[in-house]
Amino acid sequence: MSAKETPPKYPSGFLTVLPEVEKCDASQEQMITEFVSTYLTNLPDCYQYLASTPKSMEDKRIVAYKYLMARKWKMEDAAKMFNDTVAWRESHKYHKDPYFPSAIHIRGYDEAELRKIFNMPERSTNERIDAILHRMRIGYKFGIHKWDKQGHPVLIDLTGRIAARKTITALKELTPPGKHISEPFVQLRAYQNELCQFLVRARDMKFQEEQRAQGVQEPLRRVTCVTAIMDMSGLSRELLSTELIETIKSMLAATQAYYPEMSYRTFVVNCSSLVMFAFNIIKGWLDPRARNKLVFCSVEETPHVLRAVIDAEHLPRFLGGTCECANDCVCSAAELVADHSAPEPDTTELGSCGDKTVEIHVSARGN
């Protein structure tokens, strides 16, 4: 950097290491104990990612904590969320499905080892979720790529490059008669969330092993959720179509209803002014805890911020890292170029983001 160059301004506090489970007072600890005793003494089969591995009382208390935190420590509401989640999972038989080899691109994980850890048979690669992903990948790309410095699996979503018309066409073709076009998208997100729970559990077990090997004393730091990156490169007004917005709304509703406390942080990167305009449309659908975990970064700041929270060798080159996976990190370089040359980004001044980083941050961990 030359003497005349001004160093980029970064979000204050974005490097803060947040607790996986916040410190609870005596009454909250008692509520966790009651929740475990009532609902988790015999873990439901639908908690396959946890039921298939050795588990401690602390593991069950973390599950209870997530439901109680998501429902603001109201026992009745947390219990309803838990029962609704169990019924929803069982109705969709998610707990009976094998997940590896994954239909979603995952990088940095040994899938044969994951099947062994979770005592899981090999998944057939000719299922409905494969058809959904194959069809939608024409207009929408995402994947799970290694992990951050705190051990969280990293979900990378190329949000700005979504080809809205192609995606809506694919959704209509995939939607069963009588169903809303959001149905395949909600199913896709549910599959992703279920898959992430297995990866979080595997990373948590690995992280605990590493800490013990280093002589770290109990209590050990846990891995209980994921870090997400939403890359807004290429964002255009096309993404704000009514059909796509309604589909995103349905997906968010299902995620927040059935997957409590899944997110550690979400980095919204390579932002233009249009990003804040789009965020103002959807922010009312997000739980306040989810909103409080968003970090918005400009194009200039993106590589510096991401390298601060993810080791360069675990971050794809197109996001400022050094990783170039043999089978592509999220999508091929050719696809990235093609996506960038599709719709031109809309640069109309619609919000307050511009070239600055906007951070929405509190100490609580988001949904």
Coordinates of C-alpha atoms in Angstrom, one line a residue:
M1 CA 0.0 0.0 0.0
S2 CA 1.4 3.4 -1.0
A3 CA 1.6 6.3 1.4
K4 CA -1.3 8.0 -0.4
E5 CA -3.6 5.0 -0.2
T6 CA -6.2 5.0 2.6
P7 CA -6.6 1.7 4.3
P8 CA -10.2 0.3 4.0
K9 CA -12.6 0.9 6.8
Y10 CA -13.8 -2.4 8.3
P11 CA -16.8 -3.1 10.5
S12 CA -16.2 -2.6 14.2
G13 CA -16.3 -5.8 16.1
F14 CA -16.6 -8.2 13.2
L15 CA -13.6 -10.1 14.5
T16 CA -15.2 -10.6 17.9
V17 CA -15.4 -14.3 18.7
L18 CA -19.0 -14.9 19.7
P19 CA -20.0 -17.6 22.2
E20 CA -21.7 -20.7 20.7
V21 CA -23.9 -20.8 23.7
E22 CA -24.4 -17.6 25.7
K23 CA -24.0 -17.5 29.5
C24 CA -27.4 -18.3 31.1
D25 CA -28.7 -17.2 34.4
A26 CA -30.0 -19.7 37.0
S27 CA -33.6 -19.5 35.8
Q28 CA -32.6 -20.2 32.2
E29 CA -30.4 -23.1 33.3
Q30 CA -33.4 -24.5 35.1
M31 CA -35.6 -24.1 31.9
I32 CA -32.9 -26.0 29.9
T33 CA -32.9 -28.8 32.5
E34 CA -36.7 -29.0 32.3
F35 CA -36.8 -29.0 28.5
V36 CA -34.2 -31.8 28.4
S37 CA -36.1 -33.8 30.9
T38 CA -39.4 -33.4 29.2
Y39 CA -38.4 -33.6 25.5
L40 CA -34.9 -34.9 25.1
T41 CA -34.5 -37.8 27.6
N42 CA -35.1 -40.1 24.7
L43 CA -33.9 -38.3 21.6
P44 CA -36.4 -38.4 18.7
D45 CA -35.3 -40.5 15.7
C46 CA -35.6 -37.4 13.5
Y47 CA -32.4 -36.0 15.3
Q48 CA -30.4 -38.5 13.2
Y49 CA -27.2 -36.3 13.1
L50 CA -27.1 -36.4 16.9
A51 CA -28.7 -39.8 17.7
S52 CA -26.2 -41.7 15.5
T53 CA -23.1 -40.4 17.4
P54 CA -22.0 -40.6 21.0
K55 CA -23.6 -37.8 22.8
S56 CA -23.4 -36.1 26.2
M57 CA -25.8 -34.3 28.4
E58 CA -24.2 -31.1 27.2
D59 CA -25.2 -32.0 23.6
K60 CA -28.9 -32.3 24.7
R61 CA -28.6 -29.0 26.6
I62 CA -27.4 -27.2 23.5
V63 CA -30.4 -28.5 21.6
A64 CA -32.7 -27.3 24.4
Y65 CA -30.9 -23.9 24.5
K66 CA -31.4 -23.4 20.8
Y67 CA -35.2 -23.8 21.0
L68 CA -35.6 -21.7 24.1
M69 CA -33.4 -19.0 22.7
A70 CA -35.2 -18.9 19.4
R71 CA -38.5 -18.5 21.3
K72 CA -37.2 -15.8 23.7
W73 CA -37.1 -18.2 26.7
K74 CA -40.9 -18.9 26.6
M75 CA -41.2 -22.5 27.5
E76 CA -44.6 -23.0 25.9
D77 CA -43.5 -21.5 22.6
A78 CA -40.2 -23.4 22.6
A79 CA -42.0 -26.7 23.2
K80 CA -44.4 -25.9 20.4
M81 CA -41.5 -25.2 18.0
F82 CA -39.8 -28.4 19.0
N83 CA -43.0 -30.6 18.6
D84 CA -43.8 -28.9 15.2
T85 CA -40.2 -29.5 14.1
V86 CA -40.4 -33.2 15.0
A87 CA -43.7 -33.6 13.2
W88 CA -42.4 -31.7 10.2
R89 CA -39.3 -33.8 9.9
E90 CA -41.1 -37.0 10.4
S91 CA -43.7 -36.1 7.8
H92 CA -40.9 -35.5 5.3
K93 CA -38.9 -38.5 6.5
Y94 CA -35.7 -36.4 6.6
H95 CA -34.4 -38.6 9.4
K96 CA -34.6 -41.7 7.2
D97 CA -32.6 -40.3 4.3
P98 CA -28.9 -40.8 3.9
Y99 CA -27.0 -37.6 2.9
F100 CA -23.7 -38.8 1.4
P101 CA -22.6 -38.5 -1.3
S102 CA -24.2 -35.1 -1.0
A103 CA -26.4 -33.7 -3.7
I104 CA -25.0 -30.2 -2.9
H105 CA -21.4 -29.4 -3.7
I106 CA -19.4 -29.8 -0.5
R107 CA -15.6 -29.3 -0.4
G108 CA -13.0 -30.2 2.2
Y109 CA -14.9 -33.1 3.8
D110 CA -14.3 -36.9 3.4
E111 CA -17.8 -38.2 2.6
A112 CA -16.9 -41.8 3.1
E113 CA -15.7 -40.9 6.5
L114 CA -18.9 -39.0 7.2
R115 CA -21.0 -42.0 6.3
K116 CA -18.9 -44.0 8.8
I117 CA -19.2 -41.4 11.5
F118 CA -23.0 -41.3 11.2
N119 CA -23.4 -45.0 10.4
M120 CA -25.2 -44.1 7.2
P121 CA -25.6 -46.1 4.0
E122 CA -24.5 -44.6 0.7
R123 CA -27.1 -42.2 -0.8
S124 CA -28.6 -42.9 -4.2
T125 CA -27.8 -40.1 -6.6
N126 CA -31.1 -40.4 -8.5
E127 CA -33.5 -38.8 -6.1
R128 CA -35.8 -35.8 -6.4
I129 CA -33.3 -33.5 -4.6
D130 CA -30.8 -34.4 -7.4
A131 CA -33.3 -33.4 -10.0
I132 CA -34.1 -30.1 -8.2
L133 CA -30.4 -29.2 -7.9
H134 CA -29.6 -30.2 -11.5
R135 CA -32.4 -28.1 -12.9
M136 CA -31.9 -25.1 -10.6
R137 CA -28.1 -24.9 -11.0
I138 CA -28.7 -23.4 -14.4
G139 CA -29.8 -20.2 -12.6
Y140 CA -28.6 -20.5 -9.0
K141 CA -25.3 -21.7 -7.6
F142 CA -24.2 -22.4 -4.0
G143 CA -22.2 -24.9 -2.0
I144 CA -20.6 -25.7 1.3
H145 CA -16.9 -24.9 1.3
K146 CA -14.6 -26.0 4.2
W147 CA -14.8 -24.1 7.5
D148 CA -13.9 -20.8 9.2
K149 CA -11.2 -20.1 11.8
Q150 CA -13.7 -21.1 14.6
G151 CA -14.5 -24.4 12.9
H152 CA -17.9 -23.6 11.4
P153 CA -18.8 -25.0 8.0
V154 CA -19.0 -22.2 5.5
L155 CA -22.0 -22.0 3.2
I156 CA -21.3 -19.9 0.1
D157 CA -24.3 -18.6 -1.8
L158 CA -23.8 -16.7 -5.1
T159 CA -27.0 -14.7 -4.5
G160 CA -26.1 -11.8 -6.8
R161 CA -25.6 -14.2 -9.7
I162 CA -29.1 -15.8 -9.5
A163 CA -30.6 -15.7 -13.0
A164 CA -34.2 -14.9 -11.8
R165 CA -36.0 -15.9 -15.0
K166 CA -34.2 -19.2 -15.4
T167 CA -34.7 -20.0 -11.7
I168 CA -38.4 -19.2 -11.8
T169 CA -38.8 -21.3 -15.0
A170 CA -37.0 -24.2 -13.3
L171 CA -39.1 -23.9 -10.1
K172 CA -42.3 -24.0 -12.2
E173 CA -41.2 -27.1 -14.0
L174 CA -40.3 -28.8 -10.7
T175 CA -43.4 -27.9 -8.8
P176 CA -46.0 -30.7 -8.4
P177 CA -49.6 -30.0 -9.5
G178 CA -51.5 -27.9 -6.9
K179 CA -48.4 -26.8 -5.1
H180 CA -46.9 -23.3 -4.9
I181 CA -43.6 -22.8 -6.9
S182 CA -41.8 -22.3 -3.6
E183 CA -42.2 -26.0 -2.8
P184 CA -39.0 -27.2 -4.5
F185 CA -37.0 -24.3 -3.2
V186 CA -38.2 -24.9 0.4
Q187 CA -37.3 -28.6 -0.1
L188 CA -33.8 -27.6 -1.4
R189 CA -33.2 -25.4 1.6
A190 CA -34.5 -28.1 4.0
Y191 CA -32.0 -30.6 2.5
Q192 CA -29.2 -28.0 2.8
N193 CA -30.1 -27.4 6.5
E194 CA -30.2 -31.1 7.3
L195 CA -26.9 -31.6 5.5
C196 CA -25.4 -28.7 7.5
Q197 CA -26.4 -30.2 10.8
F198 CA -24.3 -33.3 10.0
L199 CA -21.3 -31.2 8.9
V200 CA -21.7 -29.1 12.0
R201 CA -21.7 -32.2 14.2
A202 CA -18.7 -33.6 12.4
R203 CA -16.8 -30.4 12.8
D204 CA -17.8 -30.1 16.5
M205 CA -16.5 -33.6 17.2
K206 CA -13.2 -32.8 15.3
F207 CA -12.8 -29.4 17.0
Q208 CA -13.2 -31.0 20.5
E209 CA -10.6 -33.6 19.6
E210 CA -8.2 -30.9 18.5
Q211 CA -8.7 -28.9 21.7
R212 CA -8.1 -31.9 23.9
A213 CA -4.9 -32.7 21.9
Q214 CA -3.7 -29.2 22.6
G215 CA -4.3 -29.6 26.3
V216 CA -7.3 -27.1 26.4
Q217 CA -9.2 -27.5 29.7
E218 CA -12.9 -28.1 29.9
P219 CA -15.3 -26.6 29.1
L220 CA -14.2 -26.8 25.4
R221 CA -15.5 -24.5 22.7
R222 CA -18.2 -26.1 20.6
V223 CA -19.2 -25.8 17.0
T224 CA -23.0 -25.5 16.8
C225 CA -23.9 -23.6 13.7
V226 CA -22.6 -22.4 10.3
T227 CA -21.1 -19.3 8.8
A228 CA -22.7 -18.1 5.6
I229 CA -21.3 -15.9 2.8
M230 CA -23.8 -14.3 0.4
D231 CA -21.9 -13.0 -2.6
M232 CA -23.9 -10.1 -4.2
S233 CA -21.6 -9.7 -7.2
G234 CA -23.8 -9.1 -10.3
L235 CA -27.0 -8.2 -8.4
S236 CA -29.6 -6.7 -10.7
R237 CA -33.2 -5.6 -10.4
E238 CA -34.2 -8.9 -12.1
L239 CA -33.7 -10.6 -8.7
L240 CA -36.5 -8.5 -7.2
S241 CA -39.3 -10.1 -9.1
T242 CA -42.5 -10.8 -7.2
E243 CA -42.4 -14.5 -7.7
L244 CA -38.8 -14.9 -6.6
I245 CA -39.3 -12.6 -3.6
E246 CA -42.4 -14.7 -2.5
T247 CA -40.4 -17.9 -2.9
I248 CA -37.6 -16.5 -0.7
K249 CA -40.2 -15.5 1.9
S250 CA -41.5 -19.1 2.1
M251 CA -38.0 -20.5 2.4
L252 CA -37.1 -18.1 5.2
A253 CA -40.3 -18.9 7.0
A254 CA -39.6 -22.7 7.0
T255 CA -36.0 -22.2 8.0
Q256 CA -36.9 -20.0 11.0
A257 CA -39.7 -22.3 12.0
Y258 CA -37.8 -25.6 12.0
Y259 CA -34.1 -24.9 12.3
P260 CA -33.4 -22.7 15.4
E261 CA -30.0 -21.0 15.8
M262 CA -28.4 -22.3 12.7
S263 CA -26.3 -19.3 11.8
Y264 CA -23.2 -18.0 13.5
R265 CA -22.7 -15.0 11.2
T266 CA -23.7 -14.1 7.7
F267 CA -21.4 -12.0 5.6
V268 CA -23.2 -10.2 2.7
V269 CA -20.2 -9.3 0.5
N270 CA -19.4 -7.4 -2.7
C271 CA -22.3 -5.0 -2.0
S272 CA -23.6 -2.3 -4.2
S273 CA -26.3 0.2 -3.3
L274 CA -29.0 -2.1 -4.6
V275 CA -28.2 -4.6 -1.9
M276 CA -29.6 -2.3 0.8
F277 CA -32.7 -1.7 -1.3
A278 CA -33.3 -5.5 -1.5
F279 CA -32.5 -5.9 2.2
N280 CA -35.2 -3.4 3.1
I281 CA -37.7 -5.6 1.3
I282 CA -36.9 -8.8 3.2
K283 CA -35.7 -7.6 6.6
G284 CA -39.2 -7.7 8.1
W285 CA -39.3 -11.4 7.4
L286 CA -36.1 -12.1 9.4
D287 CA -36.1 -12.8 13.1
P288 CA -34.3 -9.9 14.9
R289 CA -31.5 -12.2 16.0
A290 CA -30.9 -13.1 12.4
R291 CA -30.8 -9.5 11.3
N292 CA -28.4 -8.8 14.1
K293 CA -25.9 -11.2 12.7
L294 CA -25.5 -9.7 9.3
V295 CA -22.3 -8.0 8.2
F296 CA -22.4 -6.0 4.9
C297 CA -19.2 -5.4 3.1
S298 CA -18.3 -3.4 0.0
V299 CA -16.4 -4.8 -2.9
E300 CA -13.1 -3.3 -1.6
E301 CA -13.5 -4.6 1.9
T302 CA -14.8 -8.1 1.0
P303 CA -11.4 -10.0 0.6
H304 CA -9.9 -8.4 3.7
V305 CA -12.9 -9.1 5.9
L306 CA -13.3 -12.7 4.7
R307 CA -9.6 -13.5 5.1
A308 CA -9.8 -12.2 8.7
V309 CA -12.4 -14.8 9.6
I310 CA -11.5 -17.7 7.2
D311 CA -8.0 -18.9 6.5
A312 CA -6.9 -18.0 2.9
E313 CA -6.4 -21.7 2.0
H314 CA -10.0 -22.4 3.0
L315 CA -11.4 -19.4 1.0
P316 CA -12.1 -19.6 -2.8
R317 CA -9.9 -17.4 -4.9
F318 CA -12.8 -15.4 -6.3
L319 CA -13.6 -14.3 -2.8
G320 CA -10.0 -13.2 -2.0
G321 CA -8.5 -16.5 -0.8
T322 CA -6.1 -19.0 -2.4
C323 CA -8.2 -22.1 -2.6
E324 CA -8.8 -23.6 -6.1
C325 CA -10.5 -27.0 -5.5
A326 CA -9.9 -29.6 -8.1
N327 CA -13.6 -29.9 -8.8
D328 CA -14.3 -26.1 -8.4
C329 CA -14.9 -24.5 -5.1
V330 CA -18.5 -23.5 -5.8
C331 CA -18.7 -23.2 -9.6
S332 CA -16.2 -23.1 -12.4
A333 CA -14.3 -20.0 -13.4
A334 CA -16.1 -20.1 -16.8
E335 CA -19.5 -20.0 -14.9
L336 CA -18.3 -17.1 -12.9
V337 CA -17.3 -15.2 -16.0
A338 CA -20.6 -16.1 -17.7
D339 CA -22.6 -15.1 -14.7
H340 CA -20.8 -11.7 -14.5
S341 CA -21.5 -11.1 -18.2
A342 CA -25.3 -11.9 -17.9
P343 CA -27.3 -9.0 -16.5
E344 CA -25.3 -5.9 -15.7
P345 CA -25.4 -4.9 -12.0
D346 CA -27.9 -2.0 -11.3
T347 CA -25.9 0.8 -9.9
T348 CA -28.8 3.2 -9.3
E349 CA -28.4 4.8 -5.8
L350 CA -31.2 3.1 -3.9
G351 CA -29.8 2.7 -0.4
S352 CA -27.1 3.8 2.0
C353 CA -24.6 1.0 1.5
G354 CA -22.6 2.5 -1.5
D355 CA -18.9 1.8 -1.0
K356 CA -19.1 1.6 2.7
T357 CA -19.4 -1.4 5.0
V358 CA -22.6 -1.5 7.1
E359 CA -22.5 -3.8 10.1
I360 CA -25.6 -4.8 12.1
H361 CA -24.2 -6.3 15.3
V362 CA -25.2 -7.2 18.8
S363 CA -23.8 -9.7 21.2
A364 CA -26.6 -12.2 20.7
R365 CA -26.1 -15.0 18.2
G366 CA -28.6 -14.9 15.3
N367 CA -31.1 -17.4 14.1

